[in-house]
Amino acid sequence: MDDEALLVLSTFPDVATARRIGRQLVEEHCAACANVLPAVESIYWWEGKVEEAKETLVLFKTTADRYPALETTLRQLHPYEVPEIIALPIGQGLPDYLRWVSENCGA
């Protein structure tokens, strides 16, 4: 496999928004897959105080080549002023799965 696989994490205010944006990113081949995890609780600093919120976490599988398109599109579609967009390299994984990720992130 020539292209490094990445796991991208992003939180959303609700399941419907997460599904809509996740589907669009997969349809546009920015990600091969989007796993929607509907029940996370976030505790974070925002505008000088500690906030708590129920959110939906999405795990996107993409490649280093497609990451810029994923980040740009996700940033445009995301309702948060400063969305969580964190990309982690996938150091190890089933070669067939990582190949599938690469094949399904083509433009």
Coordinates of N, CA, C and O in Angstrom, one line a residue, residues 6-99:
L6 N -5.2 6.9 7.7 CA -5.4 7.7 8.9 C -6.8 7.4 9.5 O -7.8 7.1 8.8
L7 N -6.9 7.6 10.8 CA -8.1 7.6 11.6 C -8.4 9.0 12.0 O -7.6 9.7 12.7
V8 N -9.5 9.6 11.6 CA -9.8 11.0 11.9 C -11.0 11.0 12.8 O -12.1 10.4 12.5
L9 N -10.9 11.7 13.9 CA -12.0 11.8 14.9 C -12.6 13.2 14.8 O -11.9 14.2 14.7
S10 N -13.9 13.2 14.9 CA -14.7 14.5 15.0 C -15.9 14.3 15.8 O -16.6 13.3 15.6
T11 N -16.3 15.3 16.6 CA -17.5 15.3 17.3 C -18.5 16.2 16.7 O -18.2 17.2 16.1
F12 N -19.8 15.8 16.9 CA -20.9 16.6 16.3 C -22.0 16.8 17.4 O -22.1 16.0 18.3
P13 N -22.9 17.8 17.2 CA -23.9 18.1 18.2 C -25.0 17.0 18.3 O -25.6 16.9 19.3
D14 N -25.2 16.2 17.2 CA -26.3 15.3 17.2 C -26.0 14.2 16.1 O -25.2 14.4 15.2
V15 N -26.8 13.1 16.2 CA -26.6 12.0 15.3 C -27.0 12.4 13.9 O -26.3 12.0 12.9
A16 N -28.1 13.1 13.7 CA -28.5 13.5 12.4 C -27.4 14.3 11.6 O -27.1 14.0 10.4
T17 N -26.8 15.2 12.3 CA -25.7 16.0 11.7 C -24.5 15.1 11.3 O -24.0 15.2 10.3
A18 N -24.2 14.3 12.3 CA -23.0 13.4 12.1 C -23.3 12.4 10.9 O -22.4 12.2 10.1
R19 N -24.5 11.9 10.8 CA -24.8 11.0 9.7 C -24.8 11.7 8.3 O -24.3 11.2 7.4
R20 N -25.4 12.9 8.3 CA -25.4 13.6 7.1 C -24.0 14.0 6.6 O -23.7 13.7 5.4
I21 N -23.2 14.5 7.4 CA -21.9 14.9 7.0 C -21.0 13.6 6.8 O -20.2 13.6 5.8
G22 N -21.1 12.6 7.6 CA -20.4 11.4 7.3 C -20.7 10.8 6.0 O -19.8 10.4 5.2
R23 N -22.0 10.7 5.7 CA -22.4 10.2 4.4 C -21.8 11.0 3.2 O -21.3 10.4 2.2
Q24 N -21.9 12.3 3.3 CA -21.3 13.2 2.3 C -19.8 12.9 2.1 O -19.3 12.8 0.9
L25 N -19.1 12.8 3.2 CA -17.6 12.6 3.1 C -17.3 11.2 2.4 O -16.4 11.1 1.7
V26 N -18.1 10.2 2.7 CA -17.9 8.9 2.1 C -18.3 9.0 0.6 O -17.6 8.5 -0.2
E27 N -19.5 9.6 0.3 CA -19.9 9.7 -1.1 C -18.9 10.5 -1.9 O -18.7 10.1 -3.1
E28 N -18.2 11.4 -1.4 CA -17.2 12.2 -2.1 C -15.8 11.6 -2.1 O -14.8 12.2 -2.5
H29 N -15.7 10.4 -1.5 CA -14.5 9.6 -1.4 C -13.4 10.4 -0.6 O -12.2 10.1 -0.8
C30 N -13.8 11.2 0.3 CA -12.9 11.8 1.3 C -12.6 10.8 2.4 O -11.5 10.9 3.0
A31 N -13.5 9.9 2.6 CA -13.3 8.8 3.6 C -13.9 7.5 3.0 O -14.8 7.6 2.3
A32 N -13.2 6.4 3.4 CA -13.8 5.1 3.0 C -14.9 4.7 3.9 O -15.8 3.9 3.5
C33 N -14.9 5.2 5.1 CA -15.9 4.7 6.1 C -16.0 5.8 7.2 O -15.1 6.5 7.5
A34 N -17.2 5.9 7.7 CA -17.5 6.8 8.8 C -18.3 6.0 9.9 O -19.4 5.5 9.6
N35 N -17.7 5.8 11.0 CA -18.4 5.1 12.1 C -19.0 6.1 13.0 O -18.3 7.0 13.6
V36 N -20.4 6.1 13.2 CA -21.1 7.1 14.0 C -21.3 6.4 15.4 O -22.0 5.4 15.5
L37 N -20.8 7.1 16.4 CA -20.9 6.6 17.8 C -21.8 7.6 18.5 O -21.3 8.7 18.9
P38 N -23.1 7.4 18.7 CA -24.0 8.4 19.1 C -24.0 8.9 20.5 O -24.7 9.9 20.8
A39 N -23.3 8.3 21.4 CA -23.5 8.7 22.8 C -22.1 9.0 23.5 O -21.6 8.1 24.1
V40 N -21.6 10.2 23.3 CA -20.4 10.5 24.1 C -20.7 11.8 24.9 O -21.6 12.6 24.5
E41 N -20.1 11.9 26.0 CA -20.2 13.1 26.8 C -18.9 13.9 26.8 O -17.8 13.3 27.1
S42 N -18.9 15.1 26.4 CA -17.7 15.9 26.4 C -17.6 17.0 27.5 O -18.7 17.6 27.8
I43 N -16.5 17.1 28.0 CA -16.2 18.2 29.0 C -15.0 18.9 28.5 O -14.0 18.3 28.2
Y44 N -15.2 20.2 28.3 CA -14.2 21.0 27.6 C -14.2 22.5 28.0 O -15.2 23.0 28.5
W45 N -13.1 23.2 27.8 CA -13.0 24.6 28.0 C -13.6 25.3 26.7 O -13.2 24.9 25.6
W46 N -14.5 26.3 26.9 CA -14.9 27.1 25.8 C -15.2 28.5 26.3 O -16.0 28.7 27.2
E47 N -14.6 29.5 25.7 CA -14.8 30.9 26.0 C -14.7 31.1 27.5 O -15.5 31.8 28.1
G48 N -13.6 30.6 28.1 CA -13.3 30.9 29.4 C -14.0 30.1 30.5 O -13.8 30.4 31.7
K49 N -14.8 29.1 30.2 CA -15.4 28.3 31.2 C -15.5 26.8 30.8 O -15.4 26.5 29.6
V50 N -15.7 26.0 31.8 CA -15.8 24.6 31.5 C -17.3 24.3 31.1 O -18.2 24.7 31.8
E51 N -17.4 23.6 29.9 CA -18.7 23.2 29.4 C -18.9 21.7 29.4 O -17.9 21.0 29.4
E52 N -20.1 21.3 29.4 CA -20.4 19.9 29.2 C -21.5 19.7 28.1 O -22.4 20.6 28.0
A53 N -21.3 18.7 27.3 CA -22.3 18.5 26.2 C -22.4 17.0 25.8 O -21.4 16.3 25.9
K54 N -23.6 16.6 25.4 CA -23.7 15.3 24.8 C -23.5 15.5 23.3 O -24.0 16.4 22.7
E55 N -22.6 14.6 22.8 CA -22.2 14.8 21.4 C -22.2 13.4 20.7 O -22.4 12.4 21.4
T56 N -22.0 13.4 19.5 CA -21.9 12.2 18.7 C -20.5 12.2 18.1 O -20.0 13.2 17.5
L57 N -19.7 11.1 18.3 CA -18.4 11.0 17.8 C -18.4 10.2 16.4 O -19.1 9.2 16.3
V58 N -17.6 10.7 15.5 CA -17.5 9.9 14.2 C -16.0 9.6 14.0 O -15.2 10.5 14.2
L59 N -15.8 8.4 13.7 CA -14.4 7.9 13.3 C -14.4 7.7 11.8 O -15.1 6.9 11.2
F60 N -13.6 8.5 11.1 CA -13.4 8.4 9.7 C -12.2 7.7 9.4 O -11.1 7.9 10.0
K61 N -12.2 6.8 8.4 CA -11.0 6.1 7.9 C -10.7 6.7 6.5 O -11.6 6.8 5.6
T62 N -9.5 7.3 6.4 CA -9.1 7.9 5.1 C -7.6 7.7 4.9 O -7.0 6.9 5.6
T63 N -7.1 8.4 3.9 CA -5.7 8.3 3.6 C -5.0 9.7 3.7 O -5.7 10.7 3.7
A64 N -3.7 9.7 3.8 CA -3.0 10.9 3.9 C -3.2 11.8 2.7 O -3.4 13.0 2.8
D65 N -3.3 11.2 1.5 CA -3.6 11.9 0.3 C -5.0 12.6 0.3 O -5.1 13.7 -0.2
R66 N -6.0 11.9 0.9 CA -7.3 12.5 0.9 C -7.6 13.3 2.1 O -8.7 14.0 2.1
Y67 N -6.7 13.3 3.1 CA -7.0 14.1 4.3 C -7.2 15.6 4.0 O -8.2 16.2 4.6
P68 N -6.5 16.3 3.2 CA -6.8 17.7 3.0 C -8.2 18.0 2.5 O -8.8 18.9 2.9
A69 N -8.7 17.1 1.6 CA -10.1 17.3 1.1 C -11.1 17.0 2.2 O -12.1 17.7 2.3
L70 N -10.8 16.0 3.0 CA -11.7 15.7 4.1 C -11.7 16.8 5.1 O -12.8 17.3 5.5
E71 N -10.6 17.4 5.5 CA -10.5 18.5 6.4 C -11.2 19.7 5.9 O -12.0 20.3 6.6
T72 N -11.0 20.0 4.6 CA -11.6 21.2 4.0 C -13.1 21.1 4.0 O -13.9 22.0 4.4
T73 N -13.6 19.9 3.5 CA -15.1 19.7 3.4 C -15.7 19.6 4.8 O -16.8 20.2 5.0
L74 N -15.1 18.9 5.7 CA -15.6 18.8 7.1 C -15.7 20.2 7.7 O -16.7 20.5 8.3
R75 N -14.7 20.9 7.6 CA -14.7 22.3 8.1 C -15.8 23.1 7.6 O -16.5 23.9 8.3
Q76 N -16.1 23.0 6.3 CA -17.1 23.8 5.6 C -18.5 23.3 6.1 O -19.4 24.2 6.2
L77 N -18.7 22.0 6.3 CA -20.0 21.5 6.6 C -20.3 21.5 8.1 O -21.5 21.5 8.5
H78 N -19.3 21.5 8.9 CA -19.4 21.4 10.4 C -20.1 22.6 11.0 O -19.8 23.7 10.7
P79 N -21.1 22.4 11.9 CA -21.8 23.5 12.5 C -21.0 24.2 13.6 O -21.3 25.3 14.0
Y80 N -19.9 23.6 14.2 CA -19.2 24.2 15.2 C -18.2 25.3 14.7 O -17.6 25.1 13.6
E81 N -18.0 26.3 15.5 CA -17.0 27.3 15.1 C -15.6 26.8 15.0 O -14.9 27.1 14.1
V82 N -15.3 25.9 16.0 CA -13.9 25.3 16.0 C -14.2 23.8 16.1 O -14.2 23.2 17.2
P83 N -14.4 23.0 15.0 CA -14.7 21.6 15.1 C -13.5 20.8 15.5 O -12.3 21.2 15.2
E84 N -13.7 19.7 16.2 CA -12.7 18.8 16.5 C -12.4 18.0 15.2 O -13.3 17.3 14.7
I85 N -11.2 18.1 14.7 CA -10.7 17.3 13.6 C -9.3 16.9 14.0 O -8.3 17.7 13.9
I86 N -9.2 15.6 14.4 CA -7.9 15.1 14.8 C -7.6 13.9 13.9 O -8.4 12.9 13.8
A87 N -6.4 13.9 13.3 CA -6.0 12.8 12.4 C -4.9 12.0 13.1 O -3.9 12.6 13.5
L88 N -5.0 10.7 13.2 CA -4.0 9.8 13.8 C -3.6 8.8 12.7 O -4.4 8.2 12.0
P89 N -2.3 8.6 12.6 CA -1.8 7.6 11.6 C -2.2 6.2 12.1 O -2.1 5.9 13.3
I90 N -2.5 5.3 11.2 CA -2.8 3.9 11.6 C -1.5 3.2 11.3 O -1.2 2.9 10.2
G91 N -0.8 2.9 12.4 CA 0.5 2.2 12.3 C 0.5 0.8 11.8 O 1.3 0.3 11.1
Q92 N -0.6 0.1 12.2 CA -0.7 -1.3 11.9 C -2.2 -1.6 11.7 O -3.0 -1.0 12.2
G93 N -2.4 -2.6 10.9 CA -3.8 -3.0 10.6 C -3.8 -4.2 9.6 O -2.8 -4.5 9.0
L94 N -4.9 -4.8 9.5 CA -5.1 -5.9 8.5 C -4.8 -5.3 7.1 O -5.4 -4.4 6.7
P95 N -3.8 -5.8 6.4 CA -3.4 -5.3 5.1 C -4.6 -5.2 4.1 O -4.7 -4.2 3.4
D96 N -5.4 -6.2 4.1 CA -6.6 -6.2 3.2 C -7.5 -5.0 3.5 O -8.0 -4.4 2.6
Y97 N -7.7 -4.7 4.8 CA -8.6 -3.6 5.2 C -7.9 -2.3 4.8 O -8.6 -1.4 4.3
L98 N -6.7 -2.1 5.1 CA -6.0 -0.9 4.8 C -5.9 -0.6 3.3 O -6.1 0.5 2.8
R99 N -5.8 -1.7 2.5 CA -5.9 -1.6 1.0 C -7.3 -1.1 0.6 O -7.4 -0.3 -0.3

